Amino acid sequence: MKRFISSRQIIFTLIISLFALKVLLLPNLMARDMGRDIYIFTLFLCILDFLVLLMLLYLMNKYNGMTFYEIVSHFFGGHLARIIMLAFMLFFFAKACGAFQSAYVYLNENLYTTYTWLTYSLPILLVLILCVQNGLVSFARTIEVCFPLIVLGFLMASFVGVIRADITNLLPVLENAGGKFSSITKFAFWFGDYLVLIPFFGRIEKNKGFSKKVALSLLLSIALLVLFYVIVYCRYSYNIISHTNAISDILQVQPSSSDIGNFDWVLILIWDICLFLYLGINFVSASHCFKETFYPLKQIYVSLILCVAVLLVNFFLQFNIYSFVILAQDSLLYYSIAVQYCLPLVIFLISLCKKRRKNEVSLAQ
């Protein structure tokens, strides 16, 4: 019997994908190019992502019950559909590599200063294999259980930041905006997280008003994310470029090295859970696309291949987060834009012109 994922679980998955990496190093990176206007440019990129989300929801509703692979096969044929799924697989794989490294650096900088990459990698990868083996439904339930704790941690950090913020740090607004807009594409890799809907096509138990609930929930989440960027800059002003973990640094009463003795350690542990869930979301998505791209393999083999690949990429980068940032801003820049925005737009435009055949039956059913 086919098991479905609830609408609530999908919303929680999308919200975690929206927040996980954007409240760590990204405010620091964007402030170097955009200064006090980081929240405006973050809002702009979030709106682009939201438009992609609407396109995916449209496809999901029009081709109800069909998997994403079945939809693109209907549009382009089997061979080209596999190439498209390969493009998405590589995108999710790159996201998983970034999340894997970010979680390691976050723990190493905040709690365990002598944490080795091997001590971190082996248990994490083992748990990822188990997550993939248990399937989408089990992982979605894990997200549902952890979600309230993650929201509590985020709200706690935002509340402390508001108390100590100076709103005048935001003035003047959009100073030299033209030059800043030219740099916005550098940060495309940190967005495009709504593509994690792809493996859930044909697996969602949609209730009445599903698309509206998803859209409104994500609009509210975007507003909270932009507000967080406002709070962070009002708190630190130009000194934000010295803070690489915004979500936990904002809780520090005085500048100091984070340690287990600081009262922010609870939030650090909460956000590391969020990072692991985000890693799992992209790992499961990459695994799903892998199976659609290549000839069928047992799930355990797919998981092992991806785990080894993630470990090799991060080992090659020496678990240096700034090496990954350079890779994301240079080598992955145009690829990210193509997969996040151009490819969904092309699929959406074709769907407007193409009708679903009446006798077409989903293979997933």
mmCIF file of C-alpha atoms in Angstrom:
data_model
loop_
_atom_site.group_PDB
_atom_site.id
_atom_site.type_symbol
_atom_site.label_atom_id
_atom_site.label_comp_id
_atom_site.label_asym_id
_atom_site.label_seq_id
_atom_site.Cartn_x
_atom_site.Cartn_y
_atom_site.Cartn_z
ATOM 1 C CA MET A 1 0.000 0.000 0.000
ATOM 2 C CA LYS A 2 1.384 3.377 -0.990
ATOM 3 C CA ARG A 3 2.086 5.703 1.961
ATOM 4 C CA PHE A 4 1.526 9.427 1.597
ATOM 5 C CA ILE A 5 3.113 12.487 3.175
ATOM 6 C CA SER A 6 0.807 15.001 4.842
ATOM 7 C CA SER A 7 0.453 18.615 3.750
ATOM 8 C CA ARG A 8 1.753 19.743 7.138
ATOM 9 C CA GLN A 9 4.930 17.691 6.749
ATOM 10 C CA ILE A 10 5.553 19.192 3.312
ATOM 11 C CA ILE A 11 5.173 22.728 4.678
ATOM 12 C CA PHE A 12 7.596 21.981 7.533
ATOM 13 C CA THR A 13 10.093 20.505 5.051
ATOM 14 C CA LEU A 14 9.978 23.603 2.850
ATOM 15 C CA ILE A 15 10.366 25.973 5.814
ATOM 16 C CA ILE A 16 13.410 24.125 7.133
ATOM 17 C CA SER A 17 14.915 24.198 3.637
ATOM 18 C CA LEU A 18 14.314 27.944 3.504
ATOM 19 C CA PHE A 19 16.045 28.742 6.810
ATOM 20 C CA ALA A 20 18.772 26.151 7.437
ATOM 21 C CA LEU A 21 21.815 27.614 5.657
ATOM 22 C CA LYS A 22 20.653 31.210 5.265
ATOM 23 C CA VAL A 23 21.096 32.160 8.932
ATOM 24 C CA LEU A 24 24.717 31.060 9.317
ATOM 25 C CA LEU A 25 27.436 32.386 7.006
ATOM 26 C CA LEU A 26 25.241 33.960 4.311
ATOM 27 C CA PRO A 27 24.555 37.296 6.129
ATOM 28 C CA ASN A 28 28.331 37.688 6.494
ATOM 29 C CA LEU A 29 28.958 36.985 2.795
ATOM 30 C CA MET A 30 26.164 39.209 1.508
ATOM 31 C CA ALA A 31 27.145 42.109 3.767
ATOM 32 C CA ARG A 32 30.577 42.239 2.112
ATOM 33 C CA ASP A 33 28.914 43.156 -1.196
ATOM 34 C CA MET A 34 25.604 44.682 -0.178
ATOM 35 C CA GLY A 35 26.219 46.236 3.202
ATOM 36 C CA ARG A 36 23.135 47.313 5.156
ATOM 37 C CA ASP A 37 20.795 46.375 2.280
ATOM 38 C CA ILE A 38 21.274 42.615 2.648
ATOM 39 C CA TYR A 39 17.650 42.182 3.738
ATOM 40 C CA ILE A 40 16.339 43.843 0.543
ATOM 41 C CA PHE A 41 18.387 41.603 -1.737
ATOM 42 C CA THR A 42 17.485 38.543 0.335
ATOM 43 C CA LEU A 43 13.819 39.441 -0.150
ATOM 44 C CA PHE A 44 14.376 39.762 -3.908
ATOM 45 C CA LEU A 45 15.941 36.294 -4.166
ATOM 46 C CA CYS A 46 13.256 34.801 -1.918
ATOM 47 C CA ILE A 47 10.562 36.202 -4.214
ATOM 48 C CA LEU A 48 12.241 34.532 -7.201
ATOM 49 C CA ASP A 49 12.232 31.266 -5.278
ATOM 50 C CA PHE A 50 8.590 31.774 -4.353
ATOM 51 C CA LEU A 51 7.687 32.099 -8.039
ATOM 52 C CA VAL A 52 9.417 28.761 -8.666
ATOM 53 C CA LEU A 53 7.394 27.284 -5.801
ATOM 54 C CA LEU A 54 4.172 28.459 -7.461
ATOM 55 C CA MET A 55 5.257 26.810 -10.725
ATOM 56 C CA LEU A 56 5.891 23.512 -8.938
ATOM 57 C CA LEU A 57 2.549 23.681 -7.148
ATOM 58 C CA TYR A 58 0.847 24.301 -10.486
ATOM 59 C CA LEU A 59 2.502 21.211 -11.969
ATOM 60 C CA MET A 60 1.625 19.167 -8.915
ATOM 61 C CA ASN A 61 -2.044 20.127 -9.154
ATOM 62 C CA LYS A 62 -2.381 19.818 -12.925
ATOM 63 C CA TYR A 63 -0.677 16.407 -13.021
ATOM 64 C CA ASN A 64 -2.112 15.139 -9.768
ATOM 65 C CA GLY A 65 -0.786 11.721 -8.746
ATOM 66 C CA MET A 66 2.115 11.728 -11.212
ATOM 67 C CA THR A 67 5.765 11.783 -10.149
ATOM 68 C CA PHE A 68 8.008 14.559 -11.397
ATOM 69 C CA TYR A 69 9.861 12.116 -13.641
ATOM 70 C CA GLU A 70 6.586 11.019 -15.215
ATOM 71 C CA ILE A 71 5.691 14.650 -15.897
ATOM 72 C CA VAL A 72 8.986 15.519 -17.616
ATOM 73 C CA SER A 73 8.861 12.198 -19.503
ATOM 74 C CA HIS A 74 5.430 13.220 -20.772
ATOM 75 C CA PHE A 75 6.934 16.517 -21.986
ATOM 76 C CA PHE A 76 10.330 15.475 -23.319
ATOM 77 C CA GLY A 77 10.472 11.687 -23.612
ATOM 78 C CA GLY A 78 12.385 9.230 -21.468
ATOM 79 C CA HIS A 79 15.974 10.002 -22.508
ATOM 80 C CA LEU A 80 15.776 13.762 -22.082
ATOM 81 C CA ALA A 81 13.802 13.292 -18.860
ATOM 82 C CA ARG A 82 16.725 11.314 -17.427
ATOM 83 C CA ILE A 83 19.114 14.135 -18.327
ATOM 84 C CA ILE A 84 16.829 16.604 -16.543
ATOM 85 C CA MET A 85 16.680 14.383 -13.451
ATOM 86 C CA LEU A 86 20.478 14.115 -13.585
ATOM 87 C CA ALA A 87 20.715 17.916 -13.514
ATOM 88 C CA PHE A 88 18.493 18.031 -10.434
ATOM 89 C CA MET A 89 20.416 15.171 -8.831
ATOM 90 C CA LEU A 90 23.715 17.057 -9.145
ATOM 91 C CA PHE A 91 22.047 20.166 -7.711
ATOM 92 C CA PHE A 92 20.757 18.296 -4.651
ATOM 93 C CA PHE A 93 24.118 16.561 -4.296
ATOM 94 C CA ALA A 94 25.918 19.930 -4.238
ATOM 95 C CA LYS A 95 23.431 21.186 -1.628
ATOM 96 C CA ALA A 96 24.038 18.073 0.467
ATOM 97 C CA CYS A 97 27.805 18.620 0.277
ATOM 98 C CA GLY A 98 27.375 22.219 1.443
ATOM 99 C CA ALA A 99 25.084 21.207 4.304
ATOM 100 C CA PHE A 100 27.421 18.363 5.313
ATOM 101 C CA GLN A 101 30.358 20.733 5.551
ATOM 102 C CA SER A 102 28.369 23.548 7.188
ATOM 103 C CA ALA A 103 27.153 21.252 9.967
ATOM 104 C CA TYR A 104 30.728 20.108 10.622
ATOM 105 C CA VAL A 105 32.091 23.654 10.740
ATOM 106 C CA TYR A 106 29.180 24.848 12.897
ATOM 107 C CA LEU A 107 29.839 22.153 15.496
ATOM 108 C CA ASN A 108 33.599 22.586 15.323
ATOM 109 C CA GLU A 109 33.476 26.344 15.825
ATOM 110 C CA ASN A 110 30.835 26.428 18.530
ATOM 111 C CA LEU A 111 31.032 23.271 20.640
ATOM 112 C CA TYR A 112 33.817 20.842 19.841
ATOM 113 C CA THR A 113 37.004 22.636 18.852
ATOM 114 C CA THR A 114 38.941 19.371 18.442
ATOM 115 C CA TYR A 115 36.235 17.602 16.457
ATOM 116 C CA THR A 116 37.885 15.628 13.619
ATOM 117 C CA TRP A 117 36.265 15.185 10.225
ATOM 118 C CA LEU A 118 36.349 11.388 10.597
ATOM 119 C CA THR A 119 34.625 11.434 13.986
ATOM 120 C CA TYR A 120 31.906 13.601 12.473
ATOM 121 C CA SER A 121 31.543 11.926 9.075
ATOM 122 C CA LEU A 122 31.092 8.250 9.871
ATOM 123 C CA PRO A 123 28.070 8.444 12.226
ATOM 124 C CA ILE A 124 26.392 11.172 10.145
ATOM 125 C CA LEU A 125 26.723 9.202 6.917
ATOM 126 C CA LEU A 126 25.481 6.035 8.626
ATOM 127 C CA VAL A 127 22.361 7.855 9.829
ATOM 128 C CA LEU A 128 21.837 9.288 6.324
ATOM 129 C CA ILE A 129 21.879 5.784 4.869
ATOM 130 C CA LEU A 130 19.251 4.722 7.396
ATOM 131 C CA CYS A 131 17.140 7.776 6.546
ATOM 132 C CA VAL A 132 17.144 6.916 2.859
ATOM 133 C CA GLN A 133 16.438 3.249 3.591
ATOM 134 C CA ASN A 134 13.397 4.144 5.691
ATOM 135 C CA GLY A 135 12.004 6.318 2.899
ATOM 136 C CA LEU A 136 10.393 9.712 2.463
ATOM 137 C CA VAL A 137 7.480 9.132 4.841
ATOM 138 C CA SER A 138 9.647 8.272 7.840
ATOM 139 C CA PHE A 139 11.972 11.197 7.232
ATOM 140 C CA ALA A 140 9.012 13.574 6.853
ATOM 141 C CA ARG A 141 7.729 12.409 10.238
ATOM 142 C CA THR A 142 11.121 13.102 11.787
ATOM 143 C CA ILE A 143 10.956 16.646 10.422
ATOM 144 C CA GLU A 144 7.452 17.045 11.847
ATOM 145 C CA VAL A 145 8.641 16.036 15.330
ATOM 146 C CA CYS A 146 11.687 18.342 15.314
ATOM 147 C CA PHE A 147 10.031 21.340 13.683
ATOM 148 C CA PRO A 148 8.543 22.987 16.839
ATOM 149 C CA LEU A 149 11.955 22.873 18.544
ATOM 150 C CA ILE A 150 13.643 24.520 15.545
ATOM 151 C CA VAL A 151 10.996 27.263 15.405
ATOM 152 C CA LEU A 152 11.449 27.886 19.133
ATOM 153 C CA GLY A 153 15.213 28.252 18.685
ATOM 154 C CA PHE A 154 14.829 30.671 15.791
ATOM 155 C CA LEU A 155 12.296 32.825 17.639
ATOM 156 C CA MET A 156 14.497 32.863 20.740
ATOM 157 C CA ALA A 157 17.475 34.138 18.754
ATOM 158 C CA SER A 158 15.350 36.748 16.968
ATOM 159 C CA PHE A 159 13.844 38.001 20.245
ATOM 160 C CA VAL A 160 17.253 38.483 21.877
ATOM 161 C CA GLY A 161 18.474 40.236 18.733
ATOM 162 C CA VAL A 162 15.519 42.658 18.688
ATOM 163 C CA ILE A 163 16.227 43.745 22.266
ATOM 164 C CA ARG A 164 19.752 44.813 21.371
ATOM 165 C CA ALA A 165 19.183 46.111 17.829
ATOM 166 C CA ASP A 166 19.712 49.678 16.636
ATOM 167 C CA ILE A 167 17.318 50.420 13.769
ATOM 168 C CA THR A 168 19.322 53.472 12.642
ATOM 169 C CA ASN A 169 22.001 51.118 11.307
ATOM 170 C CA LEU A 170 19.739 50.499 8.288
ATOM 171 C CA LEU A 171 20.032 54.073 7.014
ATOM 172 C CA PRO A 172 20.473 55.165 4.272
ATOM 173 C CA VAL A 173 18.492 52.565 2.339
ATOM 174 C CA LEU A 174 19.676 51.276 -1.072
ATOM 175 C CA GLU A 175 22.783 53.421 -1.212
ATOM 176 C CA ASN A 176 24.626 52.670 -4.507
ATOM 177 C CA ALA A 177 21.977 50.037 -5.277
ATOM 178 C CA GLY A 178 22.966 49.634 -8.923
ATOM 179 C CA GLY A 179 26.409 48.313 -8.127
ATOM 180 C CA LYS A 180 25.015 45.960 -5.505
ATOM 181 C CA PHE A 181 22.513 44.365 -7.876
ATOM 182 C CA SER A 182 25.380 43.301 -10.123
ATOM 183 C CA SER A 183 26.641 41.034 -7.319
ATOM 184 C CA ILE A 184 23.356 39.367 -6.440
ATOM 185 C CA THR A 185 23.874 36.317 -8.658
ATOM 186 C CA LYS A 186 26.903 35.314 -6.570
ATOM 187 C CA PHE A 187 24.547 34.073 -3.880
ATOM 188 C CA ALA A 188 22.147 32.064 -6.037
ATOM 189 C CA PHE A 189 23.426 28.728 -4.696
ATOM 190 C CA TRP A 190 22.089 29.507 -1.209
ATOM 191 C CA PHE A 191 18.561 29.717 -2.615
ATOM 192 C CA GLY A 192 16.425 27.444 -4.797
ATOM 193 C CA ASP A 193 15.467 25.233 -1.857
ATOM 194 C CA TYR A 194 11.857 24.678 -2.923
ATOM 195 C CA LEU A 195 13.081 22.211 -5.529
ATOM 196 C CA VAL A 196 13.011 19.652 -2.702
ATOM 197 C CA LEU A 197 9.351 19.258 -3.679
ATOM 198 C CA ILE A 198 10.488 17.153 -6.645
ATOM 199 C CA PRO A 199 10.774 13.778 -4.847
ATOM 200 C CA PHE A 200 7.377 14.360 -3.177
ATOM 201 C CA PHE A 201 5.406 14.643 -6.433
ATOM 202 C CA GLY A 202 2.676 11.997 -6.415
ATOM 203 C CA ARG A 203 3.308 11.236 -2.733
ATOM 204 C CA ILE A 204 1.428 14.048 -0.983
ATOM 205 C CA GLU A 205 -1.936 13.609 0.677
ATOM 206 C CA LYS A 206 -3.354 16.954 -0.401
ATOM 207 C CA ASN A 207 -6.268 18.338 1.576
ATOM 208 C CA LYS A 208 -8.558 21.202 0.618
ATOM 209 C CA GLY A 209 -6.656 24.425 -0.055
ATOM 210 C CA PHE A 210 -3.264 22.661 -0.117
ATOM 211 C CA SER A 211 -1.543 25.100 -2.494
ATOM 212 C CA LYS A 212 -2.925 28.136 -0.669
ATOM 213 C CA LYS A 213 -1.707 26.838 2.695
ATOM 214 C CA VAL A 214 1.756 26.135 1.313
ATOM 215 C CA ALA A 215 2.010 29.551 -0.351
ATOM 216 C CA LEU A 216 0.825 31.493 2.708
ATOM 217 C CA SER A 217 3.089 29.526 5.063
ATOM 218 C CA LEU A 218 6.122 30.209 2.911
ATOM 219 C CA LEU A 219 5.270 33.897 2.505
ATOM 220 C CA LEU A 220 5.155 34.214 6.289
ATOM 221 C CA SER A 221 8.453 32.319 6.558
ATOM 222 C CA ILE A 222 10.087 34.619 4.003
ATOM 223 C CA ALA A 223 8.932 37.636 6.015
ATOM 224 C CA LEU A 224 10.486 36.149 9.180
ATOM 225 C CA LEU A 225 13.742 35.395 7.359
ATOM 226 C CA VAL A 226 13.988 38.950 6.004
ATOM 227 C CA LEU A 227 13.188 40.302 9.479
ATOM 228 C CA PHE A 228 16.021 38.186 10.877
ATOM 229 C CA TYR A 229 18.437 39.785 8.402
ATOM 230 C CA VAL A 230 17.198 43.212 9.500
ATOM 231 C CA ILE A 231 17.763 42.263 13.152
ATOM 232 C CA VAL A 232 21.248 40.897 12.515
ATOM 233 C CA TYR A 233 22.399 44.017 10.694
ATOM 234 C CA CYS A 234 20.787 46.338 13.246
ATOM 235 C CA ARG A 235 22.622 44.372 15.929
ATOM 236 C CA TYR A 236 26.099 44.330 14.384
ATOM 237 C CA SER A 237 26.110 46.961 11.601
ATOM 238 C CA TYR A 238 29.290 46.670 9.488
ATOM 239 C CA ASN A 239 30.812 44.320 12.131
ATOM 240 C CA ILE A 240 28.557 41.617 10.719
ATOM 241 C CA ILE A 241 31.457 40.600 8.472
ATOM 242 C CA SER A 242 33.166 39.271 11.617
ATOM 243 C CA HIS A 243 30.278 36.934 12.467
ATOM 244 C CA THR A 244 30.071 33.662 10.569
ATOM 245 C CA ASN A 245 27.254 32.005 12.568
ATOM 246 C CA ALA A 246 24.542 34.646 12.751
ATOM 247 C CA ILE A 247 21.881 32.465 14.402
ATOM 248 C CA SER A 248 24.065 31.716 17.447
ATOM 249 C CA ASP A 249 26.290 34.820 17.490
ATOM 250 C CA ILE A 250 23.242 37.030 17.941
ATOM 251 C CA LEU A 251 22.716 35.479 21.396
ATOM 252 C CA GLN A 252 26.151 36.339 22.747
ATOM 253 C CA VAL A 253 25.995 38.837 25.568
ATOM 254 C CA GLN A 254 29.537 39.931 24.949
ATOM 255 C CA PRO A 255 32.080 39.166 22.218
ATOM 256 C CA SER A 256 33.760 35.896 23.093
ATOM 257 C CA SER A 257 34.586 32.522 21.658
ATOM 258 C CA SER A 258 31.551 30.288 21.742
ATOM 259 C CA ASP A 259 31.947 27.430 24.173
ATOM 260 C CA ILE A 260 29.842 24.903 25.999
ATOM 261 C CA GLY A 261 29.756 27.301 28.936
ATOM 262 C CA ASN A 262 27.847 30.001 27.061
ATOM 263 C CA PHE A 263 24.065 30.027 27.382
ATOM 264 C CA ASP A 264 23.691 29.829 23.586
ATOM 265 C CA TRP A 265 24.747 26.169 23.500
ATOM 266 C CA VAL A 266 21.087 25.069 23.526
ATOM 267 C CA LEU A 267 20.419 26.996 20.313
ATOM 268 C CA ILE A 268 23.611 25.600 18.789
ATOM 269 C CA LEU A 269 22.363 22.065 19.350
ATOM 270 C CA ILE A 270 18.890 22.959 18.042
ATOM 271 C CA TRP A 271 20.278 24.487 14.875
ATOM 272 C CA ASP A 272 22.592 21.565 14.306
ATOM 273 C CA ILE A 273 19.469 19.396 14.267
ATOM 274 C CA CYS A 274 18.078 21.760 11.629
ATOM 275 C CA LEU A 275 21.266 21.447 9.566
ATOM 276 C CA PHE A 276 21.124 17.664 9.754
ATOM 277 C CA LEU A 277 17.497 17.650 8.620
ATOM 278 C CA TYR A 278 18.394 19.958 5.733
ATOM 279 C CA LEU A 279 21.275 17.653 4.833
ATOM 280 C CA GLY A 280 18.894 14.708 4.939
ATOM 281 C CA ILE A 281 16.295 16.459 2.773
ATOM 282 C CA ASN A 282 18.823 17.099 0.009
ATOM 283 C CA PHE A 283 20.436 13.680 0.388
ATOM 284 C CA VAL A 284 17.060 11.948 0.035
ATOM 285 C CA SER A 285 16.222 14.200 -2.942
ATOM 286 C CA ALA A 286 19.540 13.378 -4.628
ATOM 287 C CA SER A 287 18.907 9.684 -4.003
ATOM 288 C CA HIS A 288 15.452 9.917 -5.575
ATOM 289 C CA CYS A 289 16.780 11.673 -8.689
ATOM 290 C CA PHE A 290 19.662 9.182 -8.907
ATOM 291 C CA LYS A 291 17.224 6.275 -9.134
ATOM 292 C CA GLU A 292 15.225 8.064 -11.831
ATOM 293 C CA THR A 293 18.364 8.868 -13.837
ATOM 294 C CA PHE A 294 20.184 5.553 -13.941
ATOM 295 C CA TYR A 295 19.107 1.968 -14.270
ATOM 296 C CA PRO A 296 17.354 0.735 -11.120
ATOM 297 C CA LEU A 297 19.695 -0.033 -8.241
ATOM 298 C CA LYS A 298 18.950 -1.232 -4.748
ATOM 299 C CA GLN A 299 18.446 1.652 -2.370
ATOM 300 C CA ILE A 300 21.425 0.667 -0.224
ATOM 301 C CA TYR A 301 23.783 0.923 -3.214
ATOM 302 C CA VAL A 302 22.444 4.361 -4.146
ATOM 303 C CA SER A 303 22.957 5.536 -0.554
ATOM 304 C CA LEU A 304 26.511 4.195 -0.382
ATOM 305 C CA ILE A 305 27.475 5.783 -3.706
ATOM 306 C CA LEU A 306 26.182 9.193 -2.614
ATOM 307 C CA CYS A 307 27.758 8.937 0.846
ATOM 308 C CA VAL A 308 31.171 8.141 -0.596
ATOM 309 C CA ALA A 309 30.797 10.972 -3.121
ATOM 310 C CA VAL A 310 29.824 13.501 -0.413
ATOM 311 C CA LEU A 311 32.768 12.446 1.723
ATOM 312 C CA LEU A 312 35.223 12.646 -1.193
ATOM 313 C CA VAL A 313 34.083 16.145 -2.207
ATOM 314 C CA ASN A 314 34.440 17.476 1.326
ATOM 315 C CA PHE A 315 37.744 15.690 1.829
ATOM 316 C CA PHE A 316 39.008 17.255 -1.417
ATOM 317 C CA LEU A 317 37.953 20.672 -0.083
ATOM 318 C CA GLN A 318 39.621 19.798 3.249
ATOM 319 C CA PHE A 319 36.365 20.540 5.083
ATOM 320 C CA ASN A 320 37.089 24.232 4.542
ATOM 321 C CA ILE A 321 33.816 26.119 4.284
ATOM 322 C CA TYR A 322 35.425 29.024 2.427
ATOM 323 C CA SER A 323 36.708 26.658 -0.252
ATOM 324 C CA PHE A 324 33.122 25.547 -0.743
ATOM 325 C CA VAL A 325 31.941 29.176 -0.852
ATOM 326 C CA ILE A 326 34.400 29.895 -3.665
ATOM 327 C CA LEU A 327 33.194 26.774 -5.485
ATOM 328 C CA ALA A 328 29.547 27.851 -5.069
ATOM 329 C CA GLN A 329 30.165 31.415 -6.228
ATOM 330 C CA ASP A 330 32.356 30.510 -9.190
ATOM 331 C CA SER A 331 31.988 26.995 -10.583
ATOM 332 C CA LEU A 332 28.376 26.416 -9.488
ATOM 333 C CA LEU A 333 27.065 29.920 -10.190
ATOM 334 C CA TYR A 334 25.562 29.521 -13.663
ATOM 335 C CA TYR A 335 24.631 25.903 -13.044
ATOM 336 C CA SER A 336 22.617 26.942 -9.989
ATOM 337 C CA ILE A 337 20.801 29.662 -11.919
ATOM 338 C CA ALA A 338 19.999 27.259 -14.772
ATOM 339 C CA VAL A 339 18.630 24.504 -12.507
ATOM 340 C CA GLN A 340 16.889 26.720 -9.948
ATOM 341 C CA TYR A 341 15.173 29.156 -12.278
ATOM 342 C CA CYS A 342 15.572 28.440 -15.996
ATOM 343 C CA LEU A 343 14.734 24.726 -16.005
ATOM 344 C CA PRO A 344 11.576 25.026 -13.819
ATOM 345 C CA LEU A 345 10.451 27.969 -15.970
ATOM 346 C CA VAL A 346 10.862 25.972 -19.199
ATOM 347 C CA ILE A 347 8.953 23.009 -17.738
ATOM 348 C CA PHE A 348 6.212 25.324 -16.478
ATOM 349 C CA LEU A 349 5.813 27.093 -19.842
ATOM 350 C CA ILE A 350 5.560 23.762 -21.655
ATOM 351 C CA SER A 351 2.938 22.592 -19.145
ATOM 352 C CA LEU A 352 0.780 25.596 -20.053
ATOM 353 C CA CYS A 353 0.688 24.447 -23.657
ATOM 354 C CA LYS A 354 0.477 20.697 -23.140
ATOM 355 C CA LYS A 355 -2.577 18.823 -21.925
ATOM 356 C CA ARG A 356 -2.538 15.698 -19.852
ATOM 357 C CA ARG A 357 -3.792 12.727 -21.833
ATOM 358 C CA LYS A 358 -7.031 11.305 -20.468
ATOM 359 C CA ASN A 359 -5.771 7.729 -20.564
ATOM 360 C CA GLU A 360 -2.464 8.574 -18.896
ATOM 361 C CA VAL A 361 -1.921 6.626 -15.682
ATOM 362 C CA SER A 362 0.715 7.371 -13.057
ATOM 363 C CA LEU A 363 3.314 4.657 -12.620
ATOM 364 C CA ALA A 364 3.513 5.606 -8.953
ATOM 365 C CA GLN A 365 -0.061 4.547 -8.284
#
